[in-house]
Short mmCIF file of C-alpha atoms in Angstrom, two decimals:
data_model
loop_
_atom_site.label_atom_id
_atom_site.label_comp_id
_atom_site.label_asym_id
_atom_site.label_seq_id
_atom_site.Cartn_x
_atom_site.Cartn_y
_atom_site.Cartn_z
CA SER F 213 86.05 194.95 -89.91
CA ALA F 214 85.72 193.80 -86.51
CA VAL F 215 82.70 191.66 -85.39
CA ILE F 216 80.09 193.82 -83.23
CA SER F 217 77.56 192.21 -81.48
CA GLN F 218 74.62 193.01 -79.61
CA LYS F 219 72.23 191.81 -76.23
CA PRO F 220 69.47 191.23 -76.58
CA SER F 221 68.63 191.23 -79.98
CA ARG F 222 64.69 192.49 -78.95
CA ASP F 223 63.00 192.96 -75.86
CA ILE F 224 59.07 193.99 -75.02
CA CYS F 225 59.08 196.11 -71.73
CA GLN F 226 56.48 197.46 -69.38
CA ARG F 227 56.48 201.06 -69.17
CA GLY F 228 58.56 202.39 -66.04
CA THR F 229 61.26 199.45 -66.25
CA SER F 230 64.93 199.75 -67.53
CA LEU F 231 66.44 197.87 -70.09
CA THR F 232 70.32 197.55 -70.30
CA ILE F 233 71.49 196.94 -74.10
CA GLN F 234 74.95 195.55 -74.28
CA CYS F 235 77.66 195.94 -77.17
CA GLN F 236 80.65 193.78 -77.61
CA VAL F 237 83.12 194.24 -80.10
CA ASP F 238 85.99 191.31 -80.99
CA SER F 239 88.96 194.16 -80.91
CA GLN F 240 89.82 197.05 -79.12
CA VAL F 241 88.51 200.23 -80.90
CA THR F 242 89.00 203.79 -80.08
CA MET F 243 85.27 204.82 -80.51
CA MET F 244 81.85 203.83 -79.91
CA PHE F 245 78.65 204.74 -80.59
CA TRP F 246 74.95 204.43 -79.87
CA TYR F 247 72.31 205.30 -82.05
CA ARG F 248 68.60 205.46 -81.78
CA GLN F 249 66.43 204.67 -85.04
CA GLN F 250 62.59 205.50 -84.78
CA PRO F 251 60.22 203.55 -86.63
CA GLY F 252 60.28 204.77 -90.66
CA GLN F 253 63.23 207.15 -89.49
CA SER F 254 66.55 207.54 -90.11
CA LEU F 255 69.80 207.24 -87.28
CA THR F 256 70.20 209.81 -84.64
CA LEU F 257 73.26 209.97 -82.57
CA ILE F 258 72.43 209.41 -78.88
CA ALA F 259 75.84 209.64 -77.25
CA THR F 260 79.55 208.77 -77.89
CA ALA F 261 80.85 206.08 -75.25
CA ASN F 262 83.88 207.24 -74.09
CA GLN F 263 86.41 205.04 -72.28
CA GLY F 264 86.92 205.48 -68.57
CA SER F 265 84.92 208.54 -68.31
CA GLU F 266 81.57 209.88 -68.69
CA ALA F 267 79.93 209.91 -72.35
CA THR F 268 79.17 212.76 -74.48
CA TYR F 269 75.29 213.40 -74.93
CA GLU F 270 73.90 215.06 -78.08
CA SER F 271 71.07 217.69 -77.70
CA GLY F 272 67.94 216.34 -76.84
CA PHE F 273 69.38 213.15 -74.85
CA VAL F 274 70.47 213.09 -70.84
CA ILE F 275 72.36 210.86 -68.77
CA ASP F 276 69.47 210.14 -66.52
CA LYS F 277 67.51 208.98 -69.20
CA PHE F 278 70.37 207.05 -70.89
CA PRO F 279 73.07 205.99 -68.79
CA ILE F 280 76.20 204.82 -70.82
CA SER F 281 78.90 202.74 -69.85
CA ARG F 282 82.15 201.87 -71.15
CA PRO F 283 84.37 199.98 -68.91
CA ASN F 284 87.36 199.16 -71.16
CA LEU F 285 87.81 199.40 -75.33
CA THR F 286 85.97 196.36 -76.28
CA PHE F 287 82.68 196.75 -74.41
CA SER F 288 79.69 199.05 -73.68
CA THR F 289 76.13 199.67 -72.41
CA LEU F 290 73.22 201.82 -72.61
CA THR F 291 70.28 201.73 -70.26
CA VAL F 292 66.90 203.41 -71.46
CA SER F 293 65.60 204.08 -68.35
CA ASN F 294 62.02 204.62 -66.66
CA MET F 295 61.02 203.56 -70.39
CA SER F 296 57.36 204.89 -72.08
CA PRO F 297 55.97 203.59 -75.85
CA GLU F 298 58.09 206.74 -76.93
CA ASP F 299 61.33 205.30 -76.27
CA SER F 300 60.16 201.84 -78.23
CA SER F 301 62.81 202.23 -81.44
CA ILE F 302 65.61 200.03 -82.43
CA TYR F 303 69.22 201.04 -80.57
CA LEU F 304 72.41 200.59 -82.51
CA CYS F 305 75.88 200.22 -81.48
CA SER F 306 78.65 201.53 -83.68
CA TYR F 307 82.35 201.56 -83.43
CA CYS F 308 85.18 203.25 -85.68
CA ARG F 309 88.79 202.62 -85.06
CA SER F 310 89.89 206.25 -85.60
CA ARG F 311 88.47 209.77 -86.63
CA ALA F 312 89.33 208.98 -90.32
CA ASP F 313 87.80 205.34 -90.36
CA THR F 314 84.65 204.06 -91.45
CA GLN F 315 82.07 203.39 -88.86
CA TYR F 316 80.42 199.77 -88.53
CA PHE F 317 77.15 199.16 -87.06
CA GLY F 318 76.04 196.26 -84.52
CA PRO F 319 72.77 194.26 -85.50
CA GLY F 320 70.51 196.53 -83.39
CA THR F 321 68.46 195.71 -80.44
CA ARG F 322 64.76 196.75 -80.86
CA LEU F 323 62.77 197.70 -78.25
CA THR F 324 58.91 197.57 -77.75
CA VAL F 325 57.35 199.49 -74.64
CA LEU F 326 53.88 198.60 -74.08
CA GLY C 252 72.91 223.52 -88.36
CA GLN C 253 73.38 220.61 -90.64
CA ASN C 254 71.11 219.54 -93.52
CA ILE C 255 71.38 216.21 -95.27
CA ASP C 256 68.70 215.93 -98.32
CA GLN C 257 67.74 212.93 -100.50
CA PRO C 258 65.03 211.65 -101.88
CA THR C 259 62.10 209.95 -99.87
CA GLU C 260 61.39 207.12 -102.40
CA MET C 261 62.70 205.28 -105.72
CA THR C 262 61.98 202.76 -107.98
CA ALA C 263 63.71 200.83 -110.60
CA THR C 264 63.61 197.69 -112.99
CA GLU C 265 65.57 194.78 -112.16
CA GLY C 266 69.08 194.74 -114.26
CA ALA C 267 68.86 198.70 -114.87
CA ILE C 268 71.01 201.40 -113.27
CA VAL C 269 69.92 203.75 -110.67
CA GLN C 270 71.31 206.83 -109.17
CA ILE C 271 70.72 208.21 -105.39
CA ASN C 272 71.40 211.89 -105.00
CA CYS C 273 72.43 213.32 -101.64
CA THR C 274 73.30 217.21 -100.89
CA TYR C 275 74.22 218.44 -97.56
CA GLN C 276 74.74 221.40 -95.86
CA THR C 277 77.41 221.28 -92.77
CA SER C 278 79.89 223.09 -90.84
CA GLY C 279 82.47 221.30 -91.56
CA PHE C 280 83.36 218.23 -93.45
CA ASN C 281 85.48 214.89 -92.88
CA GLY C 282 83.94 212.54 -95.09
CA LEU C 283 80.29 211.14 -96.87
CA PHE C 284 79.33 207.78 -96.46
CA TRP C 285 76.86 205.58 -97.74
CA TYR C 286 75.26 202.27 -95.89
CA GLN C 287 72.30 200.00 -97.20
CA GLN C 288 69.72 198.99 -94.94
CA HIS C 289 67.33 196.17 -95.44
CA ALA C 290 64.26 196.43 -93.43
CA GLY C 291 64.58 195.09 -89.84
CA GLU C 292 68.20 195.01 -90.08
CA ALA C 293 71.37 197.08 -89.22
CA PRO C 294 73.05 199.53 -91.67
CA THR C 295 75.70 198.23 -93.73
CA PHE C 296 79.02 200.10 -95.02
CA LEU C 297 79.12 200.57 -98.52
CA SER C 298 81.50 203.58 -99.48
CA TYR C 299 83.15 206.68 -98.26
CA ASN C 300 84.21 209.26 -100.10
CA VAL C 301 86.49 212.32 -98.54
CA LEU C 302 87.94 213.25 -101.97
CA ASP C 303 86.42 214.94 -104.89
CA GLY C 304 85.58 212.08 -107.38
CA LEU C 305 84.28 208.55 -108.79
CA GLU C 306 84.92 205.75 -106.18
CA GLU C 307 84.14 202.22 -107.60
CA LYS C 308 83.26 199.12 -105.67
CA GLY C 309 82.16 196.35 -107.90
CA ARG C 310 78.20 197.12 -109.16
CA PHE C 311 78.01 200.31 -106.69
CA SER C 312 79.76 203.53 -107.30
CA SER C 313 79.90 206.86 -105.11
CA PHE C 314 80.61 210.28 -106.34
CA LEU C 315 81.43 213.42 -104.09
CA SER C 316 81.65 217.02 -104.97
CA ARG C 317 82.72 219.04 -101.78
CA SER C 318 82.30 222.54 -103.64
CA LYS C 319 78.55 221.62 -104.57
CA GLY C 320 77.82 219.70 -101.02
CA TYR C 321 76.96 216.76 -103.59
CA SER C 322 77.17 213.09 -103.55
CA TYR C 323 75.22 210.12 -105.48
CA LEU C 324 75.34 206.40 -105.09
CA LEU C 325 75.22 204.68 -108.24
CA LEU C 326 74.01 200.93 -108.52
CA LYS C 327 74.26 199.29 -111.72
CA GLU C 328 72.78 195.69 -112.86
CA LEU C 329 69.91 196.42 -110.53
CA GLN C 330 69.27 192.88 -108.48
CA MET C 331 66.16 192.09 -106.26
CA LYS C 332 68.26 192.17 -103.13
CA ASP C 333 68.94 195.73 -104.03
CA SER C 334 65.61 196.49 -102.70
CA ALA C 335 66.76 198.74 -99.18
CA SER C 336 66.93 202.16 -97.72
CA TYR C 337 70.01 203.89 -98.64
CA LEU C 338 71.49 206.44 -96.03
CA CYS C 339 73.97 209.29 -96.87
CA ALA C 340 75.76 210.08 -93.99
CA VAL C 341 78.43 213.28 -93.60
CA ARG C 342 81.02 213.27 -90.95
CA ASP C 343 81.85 216.74 -89.40
CA PRO C 344 84.08 217.67 -86.90
CA TYR C 345 82.91 220.36 -85.59
CA SER C 346 78.77 218.97 -85.55
CA GLY C 347 77.03 217.81 -82.01
CA ALA C 348 78.63 217.36 -78.40
CA GLY C 349 80.88 214.86 -79.20
CA SER C 350 82.99 214.79 -82.14
CA TYR C 351 83.44 213.07 -85.81
CA GLN C 352 80.30 211.55 -85.22
CA LEU C 353 78.29 210.75 -88.32
CA THR C 354 74.98 212.45 -89.15
CA PHE C 355 72.46 210.81 -91.42
CA GLY C 356 70.12 212.01 -93.91
CA LYS C 357 66.73 210.42 -93.63
CA GLY C 358 67.44 207.56 -96.28
CA THR C 359 66.16 206.75 -99.27
CA LYS C 360 63.67 203.25 -100.06
CA LEU C 361 64.84 201.93 -103.40
CA SER C 362 62.55 199.51 -104.38
CA VAL C 363 63.39 197.14 -107.25
CA ILE C 364 60.91 195.63 -109.45
CA PRO C 365 61.03 192.56 -112.09
#
């Protein structure tokens, strides 16, 4: 599997601000995803990051709140906009090389909103 | 809709064998995954089943029955370090806004005791 990293690993932010999380894979991958894991919960998919086009968002998630970029096949960003305490969560980037491939996860970004 | 069920918690003794069950009801099926997640860390891939039967990998085995919508993860010779959450996830090509993403169960928290 490729090495996948995220920055920052954790952050504490004030209500109303925005945070951009970066995800880097050390080789080209076809599909990248962004998940959220709220305290004590399982993983929920936010969106599929599509290279060169707009992300595909799941029900309950919108581009204005979670803008996503994917400028190339190794990098993606997720922005959590106008944050509130309810956005406190772990945000995880993941990738797979093809639709039949295993999905691998980055180390996650632990976000706390005060 | 989609539904993935697994027990919330389990406790087992060091050196013993434990079986974690997962049942699923999804629109389509393109594979079932098991992940291990230690507290505060990202999920780590354990196994992948797409055909019926047993897949063995060291101390870990995973079984799938597509006709029954059922899988289990078998952990042998339990060690204290196996204390973690175990997540069952199904890849359904017909679910969500994107395609081929994973839908996760809520996870089973396994505690291994001496």
